[in-house]
Amino acid sequence: MSEMQTIQWFPGHMTKTKRQIQANLKLVDAVAEIIDARIPVSSRNPDLDKLIQSKPRVILMNKCDMANQTATKMWIDYYSKQGITAIAVDCKSGRGLNKFPQAVSTVMKEKIERLKAKGMKNPMTRVMIVGIPNVGKSSFINRISKQSRAKVEDRPGVTRGNQWFTISNNLEMLDTPGVLWPKFDDQIVGEHLAFTGAVKDQVLDVELLAVRLLDFLKKLKPADFMARFKLEEADLENNDSYGLLQMIGKKRGMLISGGEIDTERAAIMLLDEFRAAKLGRITVEMPNGELR
Ligand SMILES: Nc1nc2c(ncn2[C@@H]2O[C@H](COP(=O)(O)OP(=O)(O)OP(=O)(O)O)[C@@H](O)[C@H]2O)c(=O)[nH]1
Ligand SMILES: [Mg+2]
């Protein structure tokens, strides 16, 4: 069980988290915001912009190995047009992380130039990581620290209690990420977080969630999904999503006594396979909002 499944966000907890992040923000020059490349809207914290204000930021579109490559490119383009630097990363394998130091330099350019003009030779940039639960914050820290053979050092006096990773001779990272809440007051956001496994299943009816996922897959028609369950276009047209769930359960031989289809088991299987990207590399949210 991961840490995120035990996190309960309640107003007092949110206030405390906000304060901690605000305190840590004072120690850093920039923020690395980790989001899930499959749900770039739903995996962002609604209050982050207000929290970090004008601090330079790099968006890390994590889990890009499970997202649609074209969609990820569209998102990076979309951010770029708004003047936001975003990079696609896969913190499980480490792919894309080599672009991180350059991305930080890009967002820090003005400040670094100002400091250099004042005579500072090699100004240090300190970065902190923020993101919602389960988005890959720890994986990112583990990966980037291994790649840069980082030392973990305690710096009493400068930042009591905080540890820093040295990424390069001018880049350091705070090793404690800021865990933020998602926008859970929006129903669609809640569903998308549940599709990807960012929120626990117990809070949602698993069959209902599978039906909502099938509503989405029916429109998108991903080739891997169709092939995996040997579905034809006509199957999608002639069945509602619950009918489709029954069909999928039947194809997998998920029956209960009396020959009835075990739709609960089928729902769990479908969600598991979606979360493991076995139904294809699927991005649920697009910059133009088409899929919402
Ligand atoms: N496929 C894939 N899985 C990833 C990636 N990054 C993280 N994961 C997986 O996502 C899960 C959560 O990753 P963590 O690094 O623990 O996420 P976290 O943000 O630290 O989570 P909390 O500490 O619970 O808030 C783990 O099972 C990771 O293996 C990625 O880029 N690709
Ligand atoms: Mg973690």
CSV table of C-alpha atoms and ligand atoms in Angstrom, one decimal:
chain,number,residue,atom,x,y,z
A,1,MET,CA,0.0,0.0,0.0
A,2,SER,CA,1.5,3.3,-1.0
A,3,GLU,CA,1.5,6.4,1.2
A,4,MET,CA,-1.1,8.1,-0.9
A,5,GLN,CA,-3.8,5.6,0.0
A,6,THR,CA,-3.5,6.6,3.6
A,7,ILE,CA,-3.6,10.4,3.0
A,8,GLN,CA,-6.9,11.9,4.0
A,9,TRP,CA,-7.3,15.5,3.1
A,10,PHE,CA,-9.3,17.5,5.5
A,11,PRO,CA,-9.3,21.3,5.9
A,12,GLY,CA,-6.9,21.3,8.8
A,13,HIS,CA,-4.5,19.0,7.0
A,14,MET,CA,-4.7,21.2,3.9
A,15,THR,CA,-3.9,24.3,5.9
A,16,LYS,CA,-0.9,22.6,7.5
A,17,THR,CA,0.3,21.3,4.1
A,18,LYS,CA,0.0,24.8,2.6
A,19,ARG,CA,2.0,26.3,5.4
A,20,GLN,CA,4.8,23.6,5.0
A,21,ILE,CA,5.0,24.2,1.3
A,22,GLN,CA,5.0,28.0,1.8
A,23,ALA,CA,7.9,27.6,4.2
A,24,ASN,CA,9.8,25.3,1.9
A,25,LEU,CA,9.2,27.7,-1.1
A,26,LYS,CA,11.2,30.3,0.7
A,27,LEU,CA,14.2,28.0,0.5
A,28,VAL,CA,14.1,27.4,-3.2
A,29,ASP,CA,14.4,29.3,-6.5
A,30,ALA,CA,12.2,27.2,-8.6
A,31,VAL,CA,9.5,24.5,-8.5
A,32,ALA,CA,9.3,21.1,-10.3
A,33,GLU,CA,5.6,20.3,-10.6
A,34,ILE,CA,5.0,16.7,-11.4
A,35,ILE,CA,1.8,15.8,-13.1
A,36,ASP,CA,0.4,12.6,-14.7
A,37,ALA,CA,0.8,12.8,-18.5
A,38,ARG,CA,-2.4,10.8,-18.9
A,39,ILE,CA,-4.5,13.4,-17.0
A,40,PRO,CA,-2.7,16.7,-17.2
A,41,VAL,CA,-5.7,18.7,-16.0
A,42,SER,CA,-6.9,16.4,-13.1
A,43,SER,CA,-3.5,15.7,-11.7
A,44,ARG,CA,-2.7,19.4,-11.0
A,45,ASN,CA,-3.4,20.9,-7.7
A,46,PRO,CA,-5.9,23.7,-8.0
A,47,ASP,CA,-4.2,26.0,-5.5
A,48,LEU,CA,-0.6,25.6,-6.7
A,49,ASP,CA,-0.5,28.7,-8.9
A,50,LYS,CA,-1.5,30.9,-5.9
A,51,LEU,CA,1.0,29.1,-3.7
A,52,ILE,CA,4.0,29.4,-5.9
A,53,GLN,CA,3.1,32.8,-7.4
A,54,SER,CA,5.8,34.1,-9.7
A,55,LYS,CA,8.4,31.5,-8.8
A,56,PRO,CA,9.8,29.8,-11.9
A,57,ARG,CA,8.3,26.4,-12.6
A,58,VAL,CA,9.1,23.3,-14.7
A,59,ILE,CA,6.2,20.9,-15.4
A,60,LEU,CA,7.3,17.3,-15.5
A,61,MET,CA,4.7,15.2,-17.4
A,62,ASN,CA,5.4,11.9,-15.7
A,63,LYS,CA,4.3,8.4,-16.6
A,64,CYS,CA,4.7,9.5,-20.3
A,65,ASP,CA,5.4,5.8,-21.0
A,66,MET,CA,1.7,5.2,-20.4
A,67,ALA,CA,0.4,8.3,-22.2
A,68,ASN,CA,-0.2,8.8,-25.9
A,69,GLN,CA,2.9,10.3,-27.4
A,70,THR,CA,1.1,12.6,-29.8
A,71,ALA,CA,-1.1,13.9,-26.9
A,72,THR,CA,2.0,14.5,-24.8
A,73,LYS,CA,3.6,16.5,-27.6
A,74,MET,CA,0.4,18.6,-28.0
A,75,TRP,CA,0.4,19.3,-24.2
A,76,ILE,CA,4.0,20.4,-24.3
A,77,ASP,CA,3.2,22.7,-27.2
A,78,TYR,CA,0.2,24.0,-25.3
A,79,TYR,CA,2.2,24.9,-22.3
A,80,SER,CA,5.0,26.4,-24.4
A,81,LYS,CA,2.5,28.8,-26.0
A,82,GLN,CA,1.7,30.0,-22.4
A,83,GLY,CA,5.3,30.4,-21.7
A,84,ILE,CA,5.5,27.3,-19.5
A,85,THR,CA,8.4,24.9,-19.8
A,86,ALA,CA,7.2,21.3,-19.7
A,87,ILE,CA,9.1,18.0,-20.4
A,88,ALA,CA,7.9,14.5,-20.8
A,89,VAL,CA,9.5,12.0,-18.3
A,90,ASP,CA,9.2,8.4,-17.3
A,91,CYS,CA,10.5,8.2,-13.7
A,92,LYS,CA,10.2,4.5,-13.7
A,93,SER,CA,12.9,4.0,-16.3
A,94,GLY,CA,14.5,7.4,-16.0
A,95,ARG,CA,13.7,8.4,-19.6
A,96,GLY,CA,13.6,12.1,-20.3
A,97,LEU,CA,15.2,13.1,-17.0
A,98,ASN,CA,18.4,14.2,-18.7
A,99,LYS,CA,16.3,17.2,-20.0
A,100,PHE,CA,15.6,18.3,-16.5
A,101,PRO,CA,18.7,20.4,-15.7
A,102,GLN,CA,18.3,22.3,-19.1
A,103,ALA,CA,14.7,22.9,-18.4
A,104,VAL,CA,15.6,24.4,-15.0
A,105,SER,CA,18.2,26.6,-16.6
A,106,THR,CA,15.6,27.8,-19.1
A,107,VAL,CA,13.2,29.0,-16.5
A,108,MET,CA,16.0,30.5,-14.3
A,109,LYS,CA,17.7,32.3,-17.2
A,110,GLU,CA,16.7,35.8,-16.2
A,111,LYS,CA,17.6,35.5,-12.6
A,112,ILE,CA,20.9,33.7,-13.3
A,113,GLU,CA,21.8,36.4,-15.8
A,114,ARG,CA,21.0,39.1,-13.2
A,115,LEU,CA,23.2,37.4,-10.6
A,116,LYS,CA,26.0,36.9,-13.0
A,117,ALA,CA,25.8,40.6,-13.9
A,118,LYS,CA,26.2,41.3,-10.2
A,119,GLY,CA,29.5,39.3,-10.2
A,120,MET,CA,28.3,35.9,-9.0
A,121,LYS,CA,30.3,33.3,-11.0
A,122,ASN,CA,28.1,30.2,-10.8
A,123,PRO,CA,24.8,30.9,-9.1
A,124,MET,CA,23.2,27.9,-7.5
A,125,THR,CA,19.6,27.0,-8.3
A,126,ARG,CA,17.5,25.2,-5.6
A,127,VAL,CA,14.4,23.4,-6.6
A,128,MET,CA,11.6,21.7,-4.8
A,129,ILE,CA,9.2,19.0,-6.1
A,130,VAL,CA,5.5,19.3,-5.7
A,131,GLY,CA,2.7,17.0,-6.9
A,132,ILE,CA,-0.5,15.1,-5.9
A,133,PRO,CA,-0.2,11.7,-4.3
A,134,ASN,CA,1.0,8.8,-6.4
A,135,VAL,CA,2.1,11.0,-9.3
A,136,GLY,CA,5.7,9.8,-9.0
A,137,LYS,CA,7.5,12.3,-6.7
A,138,SER,CA,9.6,9.6,-4.9
A,139,SER,CA,10.4,7.9,-8.2
A,140,PHE,CA,11.6,11.2,-9.6
A,141,ILE,CA,13.8,11.8,-6.6
A,142,ASN,CA,15.2,8.3,-6.6
A,143,ARG,CA,16.0,8.4,-10.3
A,144,ILE,CA,17.5,11.8,-10.5
A,145,SER,CA,19.6,11.2,-7.5
A,146,LYS,CA,21.0,8.0,-8.9
A,147,GLN,CA,21.7,9.5,-12.3
A,148,SER,CA,23.6,12.4,-10.9
A,149,ARG,CA,25.2,10.2,-8.2
A,150,ALA,CA,23.9,12.7,-5.8
A,151,LYS,CA,25.0,13.1,-2.3
A,152,VAL,CA,22.4,13.5,0.4
A,153,GLU,CA,23.7,16.1,2.8
A,154,ASP,CA,22.3,17.8,5.8
A,155,ARG,CA,22.9,21.5,6.1
A,156,PRO,CA,22.2,22.7,9.5
A,157,GLY,CA,22.2,26.4,9.7
A,158,VAL,CA,21.2,26.9,6.1
A,159,THR,CA,18.1,24.8,6.1
A,160,ARG,CA,17.6,23.0,9.3
A,161,GLY,CA,15.9,19.6,9.0
A,162,ASN,CA,15.9,19.7,5.2
A,163,GLN,CA,18.1,17.5,3.1
A,164,TRP,CA,19.4,18.5,-0.3
A,165,PHE,CA,20.4,16.5,-3.4
A,166,THR,CA,23.2,17.9,-5.5
A,167,ILE,CA,22.3,17.4,-9.1
A,168,SER,CA,25.2,19.3,-10.6
A,169,ASN,CA,27.5,22.1,-9.5
A,170,ASN,CA,24.7,24.6,-9.9
A,171,LEU,CA,21.6,22.6,-9.2
A,172,GLU,CA,20.3,21.3,-5.9
A,173,MET,CA,17.0,19.8,-4.9
A,174,LEU,CA,15.1,19.6,-1.7
A,175,ASP,CA,14.6,15.9,-1.0
A,176,THR,CA,11.2,16.3,0.7
A,177,PRO,CA,8.5,16.7,-1.9
A,178,GLY,CA,5.3,18.7,-1.3
A,179,VAL,CA,2.3,16.5,-1.4
A,180,LEU,CA,-0.7,18.4,-2.6
A,181,TRP,CA,-4.4,17.5,-3.0
A,182,PRO,CA,-6.0,17.2,-6.3
A,183,LYS,CA,-9.2,19.0,-7.4
A,184,PHE,CA,-11.5,16.4,-5.9
A,185,ASP,CA,-14.6,18.6,-5.9
A,186,ASP,CA,-15.2,18.1,-9.6
A,187,GLN,CA,-16.9,14.8,-10.5
A,188,ILE,CA,-15.1,14.3,-13.8
A,189,VAL,CA,-11.7,15.1,-12.2
A,190,GLY,CA,-12.5,12.5,-9.5
A,191,GLU,CA,-13.3,9.9,-12.2
A,192,HIS,CA,-10.1,10.5,-14.1
A,193,LEU,CA,-8.1,10.3,-11.0
A,194,ALA,CA,-9.8,7.0,-10.2
A,195,PHE,CA,-9.2,5.7,-13.8
A,196,THR,CA,-5.5,6.1,-13.3
A,197,GLY,CA,-5.5,4.8,-9.7
A,198,ALA,CA,-4.6,8.1,-8.1
A,199,VAL,CA,-7.5,7.8,-5.7
A,200,LYS,CA,-8.5,4.6,-4.0
A,201,ASP,CA,-11.2,2.3,-5.4
A,202,GLN,CA,-13.0,1.9,-2.1
A,203,VAL,CA,-14.5,5.4,-2.4
A,204,LEU,CA,-16.1,4.6,-5.7
A,205,ASP,CA,-18.3,1.9,-7.1
A,206,VAL,CA,-15.9,-0.2,-9.2
A,207,GLU,CA,-18.6,-1.3,-11.7
A,208,LEU,CA,-19.8,2.3,-12.2
A,209,LEU,CA,-16.2,3.4,-12.6
A,210,ALA,CA,-15.6,0.7,-15.3
A,211,VAL,CA,-18.7,1.8,-17.1
A,212,ARG,CA,-17.5,5.4,-17.1
A,213,LEU,CA,-14.1,4.3,-18.4
A,214,LEU,CA,-15.9,2.3,-21.1
A,215,ASP,CA,-18.0,5.4,-22.0
A,216,PHE,CA,-14.7,7.1,-22.7
A,217,LEU,CA,-13.0,4.1,-24.5
A,218,LYS,CA,-16.1,3.7,-26.7
A,219,LYS,CA,-15.5,7.1,-28.1
A,220,LEU,CA,-11.7,6.9,-28.4
A,221,LYS,CA,-11.6,3.3,-29.8
A,222,PRO,CA,-8.0,2.6,-28.9
A,223,ALA,CA,-6.6,-0.2,-31.2
A,224,ASP,CA,-5.0,-2.1,-28.3
A,225,PHE,CA,-8.2,-2.1,-26.3
A,226,MET,CA,-10.2,-3.4,-29.3
A,227,ALA,CA,-7.6,-6.1,-30.1
A,228,ARG,CA,-7.2,-7.2,-26.5
A,229,PHE,CA,-10.9,-8.0,-26.1
A,230,LYS,CA,-11.5,-8.8,-29.8
A,231,LEU,CA,-14.0,-6.1,-30.1
A,232,GLU,CA,-15.4,-4.8,-33.5
A,233,GLU,CA,-16.7,-1.3,-34.1
A,234,ALA,CA,-20.2,-2.8,-34.3
A,235,ASP,CA,-19.8,-4.2,-30.7
A,236,LEU,CA,-19.2,-0.6,-29.5
A,237,GLU,CA,-22.1,0.7,-31.5
A,238,ASN,CA,-24.6,-1.9,-30.5
A,239,ASN,CA,-23.9,-2.1,-26.8
A,240,ASP,CA,-24.1,0.4,-24.0
A,241,SER,CA,-21.1,0.5,-21.7
A,242,TYR,CA,-22.6,-1.9,-19.2
A,243,GLY,CA,-23.4,-4.3,-22.1
A,244,LEU,CA,-19.8,-3.9,-23.2
A,245,LEU,CA,-18.6,-4.7,-19.7
A,246,GLN,CA,-20.7,-7.9,-19.7
A,247,MET,CA,-19.3,-8.8,-23.1
A,248,ILE,CA,-15.7,-8.3,-21.9
A,249,GLY,CA,-16.4,-10.4,-18.8
A,250,LYS,CA,-17.9,-13.2,-20.9
A,251,LYS,CA,-14.9,-13.2,-23.3
A,252,ARG,CA,-12.6,-13.6,-20.3
A,253,GLY,CA,-14.8,-16.4,-18.9
A,254,MET,CA,-15.7,-14.5,-15.8
A,255,LEU,CA,-18.9,-16.3,-14.8
A,256,ILE,CA,-20.6,-16.9,-11.5
A,257,SER,CA,-22.7,-20.0,-10.8
A,258,GLY,CA,-25.8,-20.1,-13.0
A,259,GLY,CA,-23.9,-18.8,-15.9
A,260,GLU,CA,-24.2,-15.1,-15.0
A,261,ILE,CA,-21.4,-12.8,-15.8
A,262,ASP,CA,-19.3,-11.6,-12.9
A,263,THR,CA,-19.3,-7.9,-13.9
A,264,GLU,CA,-17.5,-6.8,-10.7
A,265,ARG,CA,-14.5,-9.0,-11.5
A,266,ALA,CA,-14.6,-7.8,-15.1
A,267,ALA,CA,-14.6,-4.2,-13.9
A,268,ILE,CA,-11.6,-4.8,-11.6
A,269,MET,CA,-9.7,-6.5,-14.4
A,270,LEU,CA,-10.5,-3.7,-16.9
A,271,LEU,CA,-9.4,-1.0,-14.5
A,272,ASP,CA,-6.2,-2.9,-13.7
A,273,GLU,CA,-5.4,-3.3,-17.3
A,274,PHE,CA,-6.1,0.3,-18.1
A,275,ARG,CA,-3.8,1.4,-15.2
A,276,ALA,CA,-1.0,-0.8,-16.4
A,277,ALA,CA,-1.4,0.6,-20.0
A,278,LYS,CA,-2.3,-2.8,-21.3
A,279,LEU,CA,-5.2,-1.2,-23.2
A,280,GLY,CA,-2.8,1.1,-25.0
A,281,ARG,CA,-1.0,4.3,-24.2
A,282,ILE,CA,-4.0,6.4,-23.5
A,283,THR,CA,-4.2,10.1,-22.6
A,284,VAL,CA,-7.6,10.9,-21.1
A,285,GLU,CA,-7.4,14.7,-21.2
A,286,MET,CA,-6.4,16.8,-24.2
A,287,PRO,CA,-5.4,20.4,-24.3
A,288,ASN,CA,-8.5,21.3,-26.4
A,289,GLY,CA,-10.8,19.6,-24.0
A,290,GLU,CA,-12.1,17.3,-26.7
A,291,LEU,CA,-12.1,14.2,-24.6
A,292,ARG,CA,-13.8,15.6,-21.5
B,1,LIG,N1,4.8,3.4,-15.7
B,1,LIG,C1,5.3,4.4,-14.8
B,1,LIG,N2,5.1,4.2,-13.5
B,1,LIG,C2,5.5,5.2,-12.7
B,1,LIG,C3,6.2,6.3,-13.2
B,1,LIG,N3,6.6,7.1,-12.1
B,1,LIG,C4,6.1,6.5,-11.0
B,1,LIG,N4,5.5,5.3,-11.4
B,1,LIG,C5,4.8,4.4,-10.5
B,1,LIG,O1,3.7,5.1,-9.8
B,1,LIG,C6,3.6,4.7,-8.5
B,1,LIG,C7,3.7,5.9,-7.5
B,1,LIG,O2,5.0,6.4,-7.6
B,1,LIG,P1,5.7,7.2,-6.4
B,1,LIG,O3,7.1,7.6,-6.8
B,1,LIG,O4,5.6,6.4,-5.1
B,1,LIG,O5,4.7,8.4,-6.3
B,1,LIG,P2,4.7,9.5,-5.1
B,1,LIG,O6,4.3,10.8,-5.8
B,1,LIG,O7,6.0,9.6,-4.4
B,1,LIG,O8,3.5,9.0,-4.2
B,1,LIG,P3,3.2,9.4,-2.7
B,1,LIG,O9,4.4,9.4,-1.9
B,1,LIG,O10,2.2,8.3,-2.3
B,1,LIG,O11,2.5,10.7,-2.8
B,1,LIG,C8,4.6,3.6,-8.3
B,1,LIG,O12,4.0,2.4,-8.5
B,1,LIG,C9,5.7,3.9,-9.3
B,1,LIG,O13,6.4,2.8,-9.7
B,1,LIG,C10,6.5,6.4,-14.6
B,1,LIG,O14,7.0,7.3,-15.1
B,1,LIG,N5,5.9,5.4,-15.3
B,2,MG,MG,6.4,9.4,-2.3
